[in-house]
Short mmCIF file of C-alpha atoms and ligand atoms in Angstrom, two decimals:
data_model
loop_
_atom_site.label_atom_id
_atom_site.label_comp_id
_atom_site.label_asym_id
_atom_site.label_seq_id
_atom_site.Cartn_x
_atom_site.Cartn_y
_atom_site.Cartn_z
CA UNK A 1 27.83 -74.71 100.32
CA UNK A 2 30.73 -73.09 102.12
CA UNK A 3 30.12 -72.22 105.79
CA UNK A 4 31.48 -68.74 105.15
CA UNK A 5 28.31 -68.04 103.15
CA UNK A 6 25.58 -69.81 105.09
CA UNK A 7 22.50 -68.29 103.35
CA UNK A 8 20.92 -70.83 101.04
CA UNK A 9 21.18 -69.76 97.44
CA UNK A 10 23.69 -67.01 98.14
CA UNK A 11 25.97 -66.06 95.29
CA UNK A 12 29.68 -65.90 96.00
CA UNK A 13 32.37 -64.66 93.67
CA UNK A 14 33.50 -68.27 93.21
CA UNK A 15 30.11 -69.67 92.25
CA UNK A 16 28.48 -66.88 90.30
CA UNK A 17 29.73 -68.15 86.96
CA UNK A 18 28.05 -71.50 87.60
CA UNK A 19 24.60 -70.68 88.84
CA UNK A 20 21.53 -69.15 87.37
CA UNK A 21 21.89 -65.58 88.55
CA UNK A 22 19.54 -63.05 86.94
CA UNK A 23 22.57 -61.88 84.98
CA UNK A 24 23.31 -65.31 83.60
CA UNK A 25 19.66 -65.90 82.72
CA UNK A 26 19.52 -62.61 80.84
CA UNK A 27 22.74 -63.49 79.05
CA UNK A 28 21.32 -66.87 78.07
CA UNK A 29 18.38 -65.09 76.48
CA UNK A 30 20.72 -62.81 74.56
CA UNK A 31 22.92 -65.67 73.35
CA UNK A 32 19.92 -67.75 72.27
CA UNK A 33 18.48 -64.72 70.51
CA UNK A 34 21.78 -64.26 68.72
CA UNK A 35 21.83 -67.93 67.71
CA UNK A 36 18.23 -67.69 66.50
CA UNK A 37 19.00 -64.60 64.42
CA UNK A 38 22.13 -66.18 62.99
CA UNK A 39 20.14 -69.22 61.90
CA UNK A 40 17.92 -67.04 59.70
CA UNK A 41 18.33 -67.80 56.03
CA UNK A 42 19.46 -64.43 54.74
CA UNK A 43 22.90 -64.14 56.33
CA UNK A 44 25.50 -62.09 54.50
CA UNK A 45 28.49 -63.98 53.07
CA UNK A 46 30.96 -61.77 54.96
CA UNK A 47 34.73 -61.86 54.50
CA UNK A 48 37.84 -62.03 56.64
CA UNK A 49 39.51 -58.93 58.02
CA UNK A 50 43.28 -58.55 58.08
CA UNK A 51 45.10 -59.18 61.36
CA UNK A 52 45.84 -55.43 61.55
CA UNK A 53 42.19 -54.49 61.05
CA UNK A 54 41.06 -56.83 63.80
CA UNK A 55 43.84 -55.72 66.11
CA UNK A 56 42.67 -52.15 65.61
CA UNK A 57 38.96 -52.82 66.01
CA UNK A 58 38.81 -55.40 68.80
CA UNK A 59 39.53 -54.01 72.26
CA UNK A 60 41.36 -56.15 74.77
CA UNK A 61 38.82 -58.78 75.83
CA UNK A 62 40.73 -60.96 78.28
CA UNK A 63 40.98 -58.96 81.51
CA UNK A 64 40.99 -59.79 85.25
CA UNK A 65 37.43 -58.52 85.80
CA UNK A 66 35.86 -59.38 82.45
CA UNK A 67 33.88 -57.19 80.07
CA UNK A 68 30.51 -58.58 81.07
CA UNK A 69 28.58 -60.98 78.86
CA UNK A 70 26.58 -58.38 76.90
CA UNK A 71 29.74 -56.54 75.88
CA UNK A 72 31.58 -59.74 74.93
CA UNK A 73 28.56 -60.77 72.87
CA UNK A 74 28.43 -57.36 71.21
CA UNK A 75 32.07 -57.63 70.17
CA UNK A 76 31.50 -61.09 68.74
CA UNK A 77 28.33 -60.13 66.92
CA UNK A 78 29.52 -56.78 65.55
CA UNK A 79 33.21 -57.39 64.86
CA UNK A 80 34.34 -61.00 65.10
CA UNK A 81 31.51 -62.94 63.48
CA UNK A 82 31.35 -60.65 60.40
CA UNK A 83 35.05 -61.37 59.91
CA UNK A 84 34.20 -65.05 59.35
CA UNK A 85 32.90 -66.24 55.99
CA UNK A 86 29.46 -67.83 56.22
CA UNK A 87 30.19 -71.35 55.04
CA UNK A 88 26.47 -72.04 54.81
CA UNK A 89 25.83 -69.12 52.43
CA UNK A 90 24.41 -70.43 49.13
CA UNK A 91 27.16 -68.56 47.27
CA UNK A 92 29.89 -70.34 49.26
CA UNK A 93 31.14 -72.84 46.69
CA UNK A 94 34.81 -73.25 47.61
CA UNK A 95 36.52 -76.26 49.16
CA UNK A 96 33.54 -78.26 50.47
CA UNK A 97 30.90 -75.96 51.99
CA UNK A 98 28.63 -76.84 54.87
CA UNK A 99 24.86 -76.72 54.85
CA UNK A 100 23.50 -77.87 58.18
CA UNK A 101 19.78 -78.55 58.44
CA UNK A 102 17.76 -76.47 60.86
CA UNK A 103 17.35 -79.46 63.17
CA UNK A 104 21.03 -80.36 63.14
CA UNK A 105 22.07 -76.82 64.01
CA UNK A 106 19.57 -76.36 66.79
CA UNK A 107 20.50 -79.70 68.28
CA UNK A 108 24.16 -78.83 68.24
CA UNK A 109 23.22 -76.10 70.73
CA UNK A 110 21.38 -78.68 72.84
CA UNK A 111 24.31 -81.12 72.83
CA UNK A 112 26.47 -78.49 74.54
CA UNK A 113 23.79 -77.91 77.15
CA UNK A 114 23.57 -81.63 77.97
CA UNK A 115 27.22 -82.02 79.04
CA UNK A 116 27.24 -85.54 77.66
CA UNK A 117 30.58 -87.35 77.84
CA UNK A 118 30.53 -89.26 74.59
CA UNK A 119 33.61 -91.38 75.18
CA UNK A 120 32.18 -94.22 77.22
CA UNK A 121 29.02 -96.24 77.56
CA UNK A 122 29.13 -95.83 81.33
CA UNK A 123 28.77 -92.08 81.05
CA UNK A 124 26.99 -91.55 77.75
CA UNK A 125 24.94 -94.71 77.09
CA UNK A 126 21.90 -92.93 75.67
CA UNK A 127 23.92 -90.71 73.37
CA UNK A 128 26.14 -93.59 72.27
CA UNK A 129 23.06 -95.69 71.49
CA UNK A 130 21.70 -92.95 69.23
CA UNK A 131 25.05 -92.33 67.52
CA UNK A 132 25.47 -96.05 66.93
CA UNK A 133 22.08 -96.30 65.27
CA UNK A 134 23.24 -93.66 62.78
CA UNK A 135 26.58 -95.43 62.22
CA UNK A 136 24.82 -98.76 61.67
CA UNK A 137 22.47 -97.12 59.21
CA UNK A 138 25.43 -95.64 57.30
CA UNK A 139 27.24 -99.00 57.36
CA UNK A 140 24.16 -100.69 55.95
CA UNK A 141 23.94 -98.15 53.10
CA UNK A 142 27.53 -98.95 52.21
CA UNK A 143 26.80 -102.67 52.42
CA UNK A 144 28.92 -103.62 55.42
CA UNK A 145 27.75 -106.55 57.56
CA UNK A 146 25.72 -106.11 60.76
CA UNK A 147 28.77 -106.28 63.03
CA UNK A 148 30.26 -103.11 61.57
CA UNK A 149 30.67 -100.13 63.86
CA UNK A 150 32.74 -97.14 64.66
CA UNK A 151 32.64 -93.64 66.03
CA UNK A 152 32.08 -90.03 65.07
CA UNK A 153 35.41 -88.21 65.14
CA UNK A 154 36.34 -84.60 64.56
CA UNK A 155 36.92 -84.75 60.83
CA UNK A 156 38.05 -86.77 57.86
CA UNK A 157 41.70 -86.18 58.63
CA UNK A 158 41.42 -87.86 62.04
CA UNK A 159 39.06 -90.46 60.58
CA UNK A 160 41.53 -91.45 57.87
CA UNK A 161 44.43 -91.48 60.32
CA UNK A 162 42.56 -93.62 62.87
CA UNK A 163 41.53 -96.12 60.21
CA UNK A 164 45.03 -96.34 58.78
CA UNK A 165 46.61 -96.84 62.18
CA UNK A 166 44.21 -99.75 62.68
CA UNK A 167 45.16 -101.07 59.25
CA UNK A 168 48.85 -101.07 60.09
CA UNK A 169 48.20 -102.65 63.48
CA UNK A 170 46.24 -105.34 61.70
CA UNK A 171 49.03 -105.97 59.19
CA UNK A 172 51.59 -106.14 61.99
CA UNK A 173 49.55 -108.60 64.05
CA UNK A 174 48.82 -110.72 60.98
CA UNK A 175 52.54 -110.88 60.18
CA UNK A 176 53.33 -111.80 63.78
CA UNK A 177 50.65 -114.50 63.79
CA UNK A 178 51.80 -115.99 60.49
CA UNK A 179 55.48 -115.67 61.31
CA UNK A 180 56.07 -113.65 58.16
CA UNK A 181 58.73 -110.92 58.24
CA UNK A 182 57.64 -107.41 59.10
CA UNK A 183 58.86 -104.92 56.46
CA UNK A 184 61.34 -102.19 57.44
CA UNK A 185 58.78 -99.62 56.43
CA UNK A 186 55.08 -99.99 55.83
CA UNK A 187 53.42 -98.21 52.92
CA UNK A 188 49.94 -96.95 52.10
CA UNK A 189 48.86 -96.90 48.46
CA UNK A 190 46.39 -94.38 47.07
CA UNK A 191 45.71 -92.31 43.99
CA UNK A 192 47.74 -89.20 43.32
CA UNK A 193 44.34 -87.42 43.36
CA UNK A 194 43.64 -88.58 46.92
CA UNK A 195 43.16 -86.09 49.75
CA UNK A 196 46.11 -84.32 51.40
CA UNK A 197 45.11 -85.81 54.76
CA UNK A 198 46.60 -89.14 53.63
CA UNK A 199 50.01 -87.55 53.23
CA UNK A 200 49.57 -86.12 56.70
CA UNK A 201 48.55 -89.52 58.08
CA UNK A 202 51.60 -91.18 56.49
CA UNK A 203 53.83 -88.54 58.06
CA UNK A 204 52.30 -88.99 61.51
CA UNK A 205 52.55 -92.78 61.21
CA UNK A 206 56.03 -92.61 59.72
CA UNK A 207 55.07 -94.85 56.82
CA UNK A 208 55.59 -94.34 53.10
CA UNK A 209 52.85 -93.08 50.86
CA UNK A 210 52.68 -94.75 47.47
CA UNK A 211 50.82 -92.30 45.21
CA UNK A 212 49.66 -93.94 41.99
CA UNK A 213 48.80 -92.22 38.73
CA UNK A 214 45.11 -92.69 38.01
CA UNK A 215 43.72 -93.53 34.56
CA UNK A 216 43.02 -90.69 32.08
CA UNK A 217 39.58 -90.13 33.60
CA UNK A 218 41.20 -89.58 37.01
CA UNK A 219 40.20 -92.91 38.58
CA UNK A 220 42.50 -95.29 40.37
CA UNK A 221 41.62 -98.76 39.11
CA UNK A 222 42.22 -102.30 40.29
CA UNK A 223 44.51 -102.91 37.29
CA UNK A 224 46.65 -99.87 38.05
CA UNK A 225 46.94 -101.01 41.65
CA UNK A 226 47.85 -104.55 40.62
CA UNK A 227 50.67 -103.39 38.35
CA UNK A 228 51.94 -101.00 41.02
CA UNK A 229 51.99 -103.68 43.72
CA UNK A 230 53.66 -106.19 41.41
CA UNK A 231 56.28 -103.60 40.47
CA UNK A 232 57.32 -103.15 44.11
CA UNK A 233 60.60 -104.90 45.00
CA UNK A 234 58.70 -106.94 47.63
CA UNK A 235 55.66 -107.51 45.42
CA UNK A 236 53.61 -105.15 47.57
CA UNK A 237 54.12 -107.03 50.84
CA UNK A 238 54.88 -103.80 52.68
CA UNK A 239 51.59 -102.19 51.67
CA UNK A 240 49.44 -102.34 54.80
CA UNK A 241 46.50 -100.38 53.38
CA UNK A 242 45.06 -99.16 50.13
CA UNK A 243 42.89 -96.05 50.17
CA UNK A 244 40.32 -95.54 47.47
CA UNK A 245 38.60 -92.19 47.24
CA UNK A 246 34.83 -92.16 46.85
CA UNK A 247 34.54 -88.64 45.49
CA UNK A 248 37.76 -86.66 45.18
CA UNK A 249 37.73 -83.25 46.78
CA UNK A 250 38.81 -81.42 43.65
CA UNK A 251 36.59 -83.03 41.01
CA UNK A 252 34.33 -85.54 42.76
CA UNK A 253 35.83 -88.53 40.95
CA UNK A 254 35.15 -91.99 42.38
CA UNK A 255 37.89 -94.61 42.16
CA UNK A 256 37.19 -98.13 40.88
CA UNK A 257 36.07 -99.35 44.29
CA UNK A 258 35.11 -102.83 43.07
CA UNK A 259 38.39 -103.50 41.27
CA UNK A 260 40.49 -102.15 44.12
CA UNK A 261 38.39 -103.83 46.80
CA UNK A 262 38.53 -107.22 45.11
CA UNK A 263 42.29 -106.99 44.69
CA UNK A 264 42.73 -106.03 48.35
CA UNK A 265 40.65 -109.07 49.34
CA UNK A 266 42.76 -111.30 47.13
CA UNK A 267 46.02 -109.95 48.59
CA UNK A 268 44.74 -109.61 52.13
CA UNK A 269 45.40 -105.85 52.24
CA UNK A 270 43.26 -103.49 54.32
CA UNK A 271 40.87 -101.57 52.05
CA UNK A 272 39.91 -98.10 53.29
CA UNK A 273 37.36 -95.98 51.46
CA UNK A 274 37.75 -92.24 51.91
CA UNK A 275 34.26 -90.97 51.24
CA UNK A 276 34.59 -87.81 53.33
CA UNK A 277 32.80 -85.75 50.73
CA UNK A 278 31.27 -88.09 48.18
CA UNK A 279 30.07 -91.21 49.92
CA UNK A 280 26.90 -89.42 51.06
CA UNK A 281 25.66 -89.74 47.48
CA UNK A 282 25.28 -93.50 47.96
CA UNK A 283 21.90 -92.59 49.46
CA UNK A 284 20.65 -91.63 45.98
CA UNK A 285 19.60 -94.83 44.16
CA UNK A 286 20.60 -93.44 40.76
CA UNK A 287 24.14 -92.78 42.03
CA UNK A 288 24.57 -95.81 44.29
CA UNK A 289 26.00 -98.00 41.47
CA UNK A 290 28.98 -95.60 41.25
CA UNK A 291 29.98 -96.85 44.69
CA UNK A 292 29.79 -100.55 43.84
CA UNK A 293 32.65 -102.25 45.68
CA UNK A 294 32.41 -100.00 48.74
CA UNK A 295 30.99 -103.07 50.48
CA UNK A 296 34.50 -104.57 50.41
CA UNK A 297 35.74 -101.80 52.71
CA UNK A 298 37.52 -102.77 55.90
CA UNK A 299 36.89 -99.19 56.95
CA UNK A 300 35.30 -96.09 55.50
CA UNK A 301 34.70 -92.48 56.41
CA UNK A 302 32.04 -89.98 55.46
CA UNK A 303 31.88 -86.44 56.84
CA UNK A 304 28.41 -85.38 57.95
CA UNK A 305 29.72 -81.80 58.01
CA UNK A 306 30.12 -81.99 54.25
CA UNK A 307 27.20 -83.54 52.40
CA UNK A 308 25.07 -84.89 55.24
CA UNK A 309 24.02 -81.46 56.40
CA UNK A 310 25.35 -81.15 59.93
CA UNK A 311 27.39 -78.35 61.52
CA UNK A 312 31.15 -78.71 61.97
CA UNK A 313 32.70 -80.93 63.05
CA UNK A 314 31.86 -84.56 62.46
CA UNK A 315 33.26 -87.51 60.55
CA UNK A 316 31.62 -90.92 60.67
CA UNK A 317 34.34 -93.58 60.85
CA UNK A 318 33.14 -97.16 60.41
CA UNK A 319 35.04 -100.47 60.55
CA UNK A 320 33.95 -103.79 59.11
CA UNK A 321 35.40 -105.52 62.17
CA UNK A 322 35.54 -103.04 65.05
CA UNK A 323 37.50 -105.49 67.22
CA UNK A 324 40.66 -104.68 65.27
CA UNK A 325 40.10 -101.00 65.92
CA UNK A 326 39.45 -101.72 69.59
CA UNK A 327 42.76 -103.52 69.92
CA UNK A 328 44.49 -100.65 68.13
CA UNK A 329 43.00 -97.68 69.88
CA UNK A 330 41.73 -98.54 73.37
CA UNK A 331 43.67 -96.80 76.11
CA UNK A 332 44.64 -98.49 79.34
CA UNK A 333 45.40 -96.92 82.71
CA UNK A 334 44.53 -97.37 86.38
CA UNK A 335 42.02 -94.51 86.22
CA UNK A 336 40.29 -96.05 83.20
CA UNK A 337 39.98 -99.56 84.62
CA UNK A 338 36.27 -99.27 85.33
CA UNK A 339 35.66 -98.53 81.65
CA UNK A 340 37.56 -101.56 80.41
CA UNK A 341 34.80 -103.85 79.52
CA UNK A 342 34.74 -105.23 76.06
CA UNK A 343 31.10 -106.11 76.52
CA UNK A 344 30.00 -102.49 76.31
CA UNK A 345 30.68 -100.05 73.51
CA UNK A 346 33.04 -97.24 74.41
CA UNK A 347 33.34 -94.94 71.39
CA UNK A 348 36.77 -93.73 72.47
CA UNK A 349 38.14 -97.21 71.80
CA UNK A 350 37.76 -96.81 68.05
CA UNK A 351 39.85 -93.75 67.17
CA UNK A 352 42.62 -91.49 68.35
CA UNK A 353 40.84 -89.67 71.15
CA UNK A 354 39.57 -90.16 74.68
CA UNK A 355 37.26 -87.38 75.78
CA UNK A 356 34.78 -86.70 73.05
CA UNK A 357 31.73 -84.59 72.43
CA UNK A 358 28.76 -86.68 71.33
CA UNK A 359 29.22 -85.07 67.95
CA UNK A 360 27.02 -87.54 66.10
CA UNK A 361 23.91 -86.33 67.90
CA UNK A 362 23.10 -83.37 65.64
CA UNK A 363 23.01 -85.76 62.67
CA UNK A 364 20.99 -88.27 64.69
CA UNK A 365 18.43 -85.62 65.67
CA UNK A 366 18.15 -84.32 62.14
CA UNK A 367 17.73 -87.80 60.63
CA UNK A 368 15.26 -88.77 63.34
CA UNK A 369 13.30 -85.55 62.77
CA UNK A 370 13.13 -85.44 59.01
CA UNK A 371 13.69 -89.03 57.91
CA UNK A 372 16.25 -90.42 55.50
CA UNK A 373 14.10 -89.79 52.42
CA UNK A 374 14.48 -86.02 52.74
CA UNK A 375 18.24 -86.51 52.89
CA UNK A 376 18.13 -88.43 49.66
CA UNK A 377 16.08 -85.68 48.03
CA UNK A 378 18.36 -82.91 49.29
CA UNK A 379 21.51 -84.65 48.01
CA UNK A 380 19.81 -85.42 44.72
CA UNK A 381 18.82 -81.78 44.28
CA UNK A 382 22.44 -80.63 44.55
CA UNK A 383 23.50 -83.20 41.95
CA UNK A 384 20.74 -81.97 39.62
CA UNK A 385 21.92 -78.40 40.12
CA UNK A 386 25.50 -79.43 39.33
CA UNK A 387 24.35 -81.06 36.09
CA UNK A 388 22.31 -78.00 35.12
CA UNK A 389 25.28 -75.70 35.76
CA UNK A 390 27.54 -78.00 33.75
CA UNK A 391 25.11 -77.79 30.84
CA UNK A 392 25.13 -73.99 30.96
CA UNK A 393 28.93 -73.96 31.06
CA UNK A 394 29.12 -76.33 28.12
CA UNK A 395 26.93 -73.97 26.14
CA UNK A 396 28.88 -70.84 27.08
CA UNK A 397 31.57 -69.86 24.61
CA UNK A 398 34.11 -68.37 27.02
CA UNK A 399 33.80 -71.19 29.57
CA UNK A 400 35.10 -74.74 29.35
CA UNK A 401 34.12 -77.70 31.47
CA UNK A 402 37.05 -79.73 32.86
CA UNK A 403 34.89 -82.88 32.89
CA UNK A 404 31.27 -83.85 33.34
CA UNK A 405 30.47 -83.74 37.04
CA UNK A 406 30.32 -87.22 38.60
CA UNK A 407 28.74 -85.90 41.79
CA UNK A 408 28.10 -82.27 42.72
CA UNK A 409 31.42 -80.57 41.93
CA UNK A 410 31.55 -78.61 38.69
CA UNK A 411 35.07 -77.78 37.53
CA UNK A 412 35.62 -75.41 34.65
CA UNK A 413 37.88 -72.74 33.25
CA UNK A 414 37.48 -69.28 31.74
CA UNK A 415 39.15 -69.26 28.34
CA UNK A 416 42.03 -66.82 28.08
CA UNK A 417 42.44 -66.28 31.81
CA UNK A 418 45.70 -66.63 33.72
CA UNK A 419 46.07 -67.49 37.39
CA UNK A 420 46.12 -63.78 38.32
CA UNK A 421 42.79 -63.14 36.52
CA UNK A 422 41.15 -65.92 38.52
CA UNK A 423 42.56 -64.56 41.77
CA UNK A 424 41.34 -61.03 41.08
CA UNK A 425 37.90 -62.22 40.04
CA UNK A 426 37.62 -64.42 43.12
CA UNK A 427 38.55 -61.55 45.44
CA UNK A 428 36.05 -59.21 43.74
CA UNK A 429 33.29 -61.80 44.06
CA UNK A 430 33.91 -62.22 47.77
CA UNK A 431 34.16 -58.50 48.48
CA UNK A 432 30.89 -57.94 46.66
CA UNK A 433 29.30 -60.55 48.92
CA UNK A 434 28.06 -62.50 45.91
CA UNK A 435 30.02 -65.70 46.20
CA UNK A 436 33.10 -67.45 47.50
CA UNK A 437 34.79 -69.36 44.71
CA UNK A 438 38.52 -69.82 45.13
CA UNK A 439 40.62 -70.88 42.15
CA UNK A 440 41.89 -74.45 42.15
CA UNK A 441 44.02 -76.23 39.58
CA UNK A 442 43.94 -79.37 37.52
CA UNK A 443 47.02 -80.83 35.84
CA UNK A 444 48.87 -77.63 36.66
CA UNK A 445 46.29 -75.35 35.02
CA UNK A 446 44.14 -72.96 37.05
CA UNK A 447 40.45 -73.86 37.19
CA UNK A 448 37.34 -72.80 39.03
CA UNK A 449 35.10 -75.20 40.83
CA UNK A 450 31.63 -74.98 42.26
CA UNK A 451 31.29 -77.49 45.11
CA UNK A 452 27.53 -77.72 45.54
CA UNK A 453 26.38 -79.39 48.74
CA UNK A 454 23.91 -76.72 49.80
CA UNK A 455 20.39 -77.31 48.47
CA UNK A 456 19.98 -73.52 48.63
CA UNK A 457 22.79 -73.07 46.08
CA UNK A 458 20.30 -73.02 43.22
CA UNK A 459 20.65 -71.76 39.66
CA UNK A 460 19.44 -68.31 40.62
CA UNK A 461 22.50 -68.04 42.87
CA UNK A 462 24.95 -69.74 40.49
CA UNK A 463 24.03 -68.18 37.15
CA UNK A 464 24.69 -64.61 38.31
CA UNK A 465 28.12 -65.79 39.47
CA UNK A 466 28.80 -67.31 36.05
CA UNK A 467 27.66 -64.01 34.50
CA UNK A 468 30.51 -62.18 36.23
CA UNK A 469 32.98 -64.31 34.23
CA UNK A 470 32.23 -62.61 30.93
C1 LIG B 1 37.53 -83.09 53.25
C2 LIG B 1 38.18 -84.35 52.96
C3 LIG B 1 39.01 -84.97 53.89
C4 LIG B 1 39.41 -84.32 55.19
O1 LIG B 1 38.30 -84.13 56.00
P1 LIG B 1 38.33 -83.05 57.17
O2 LIG B 1 36.99 -83.23 57.80
O3 LIG B 1 38.47 -81.70 56.50
O4 LIG B 1 39.46 -83.35 58.07
C5 LIG B 1 39.53 -86.20 53.57
N1 LIG B 1 39.25 -86.79 52.40
C6 LIG B 1 38.46 -86.22 51.47
C7 LIG B 1 38.18 -86.94 50.19
C8 LIG B 1 37.89 -84.97 51.72
O5 LIG B 1 37.11 -84.40 50.79
#
């Protein structure tokens, strides 16, 4: 307390943002009320405004004296939020939607209130313990040994990049240890159908990407990989990692994880499984066999903000041997010395980051609240819905299925439609508030896809959308 303001509890201009003034308490009530209302199940889909519309409607909000909380909240609630598409709306079927559980969403609010620093054990032990229990549980589902571990990072893009940087570091140290020559340029092999984040990772790492043509069903197989490695001038020696996709973003196709994993073992190449979207389905016993071979992974990712029902943004990144990741990613500096103890688990040591939100806690709270069995049922229900929609499409004359859904993505086309027809239809659907289905493409031809990860995206939501395609 400054001696200029000796009264205990006095508010000064420099402290009033940080203490519980009647104003701030009232504002807290209003914000929590807003959050509560927004969590109700009947939110409109909404749609984006143009930059000009927003510029015209939103007054200047950043001013020396401020607008006051109630006014800032009003602007958000009445103008800004409605200009954001509700990704949890059951008619949101583009890209990969989100569908956070009630518990995960409410706990995301609590995580902010806790001010937990999730980067180190010293500061965040309790949170790190809980996050690690979730990561160990995920690792066990995939079949990794007990020593596996990792960290929740912002998203699959950072998860893939962090894993691949560890893979290259591992290849470099192995070469140094064995006295084998280090290639001029390292390469990462993956399917041509793999996610765009791998191209981004290769660019950031300044390594080559080796995109391989999958088999006619869209899967990268061990045999295709073997031929591709053998066809390299160096016999594949410069390939420091192979990425298999466990559920492609466009169609939900799962690569031949067993064939690729075994070959990587044989050739001593790091095997990374990108399961950002699809790997969650390993929780469903009927689907688990599709992921056979995932247990060979040196690292894998799965995004809880996709099919494990948590709010943005969280990616679970897990390593078979976290020590390699530690050596790759831990930061060293005078001011970090107290944290440098390999005997404790500092999550920041396992990815490209230092300060981190304990972003695994919403998933932890939701799993701890509801139990893993409900997760299995919720994932299963979306797969059942996808199959039911596929059946309807197969039986509809003017629609054509691209392929049977492997997981919960249904890709199809409207016979006789050109790219422009799809675009117009998609825009009309969004403006009407019925659904958000953006056109995609497959082998150069425009298609539509329903990505179903929301258990509330049931047939009574999807069939009316199909009906508009007549
Ligand atoms: C979504 C996705 C990613 C990228 O994840 P972000 O969380 O969006 O960064 C990577 N790989 C696959 C297969 C994905 O579906």
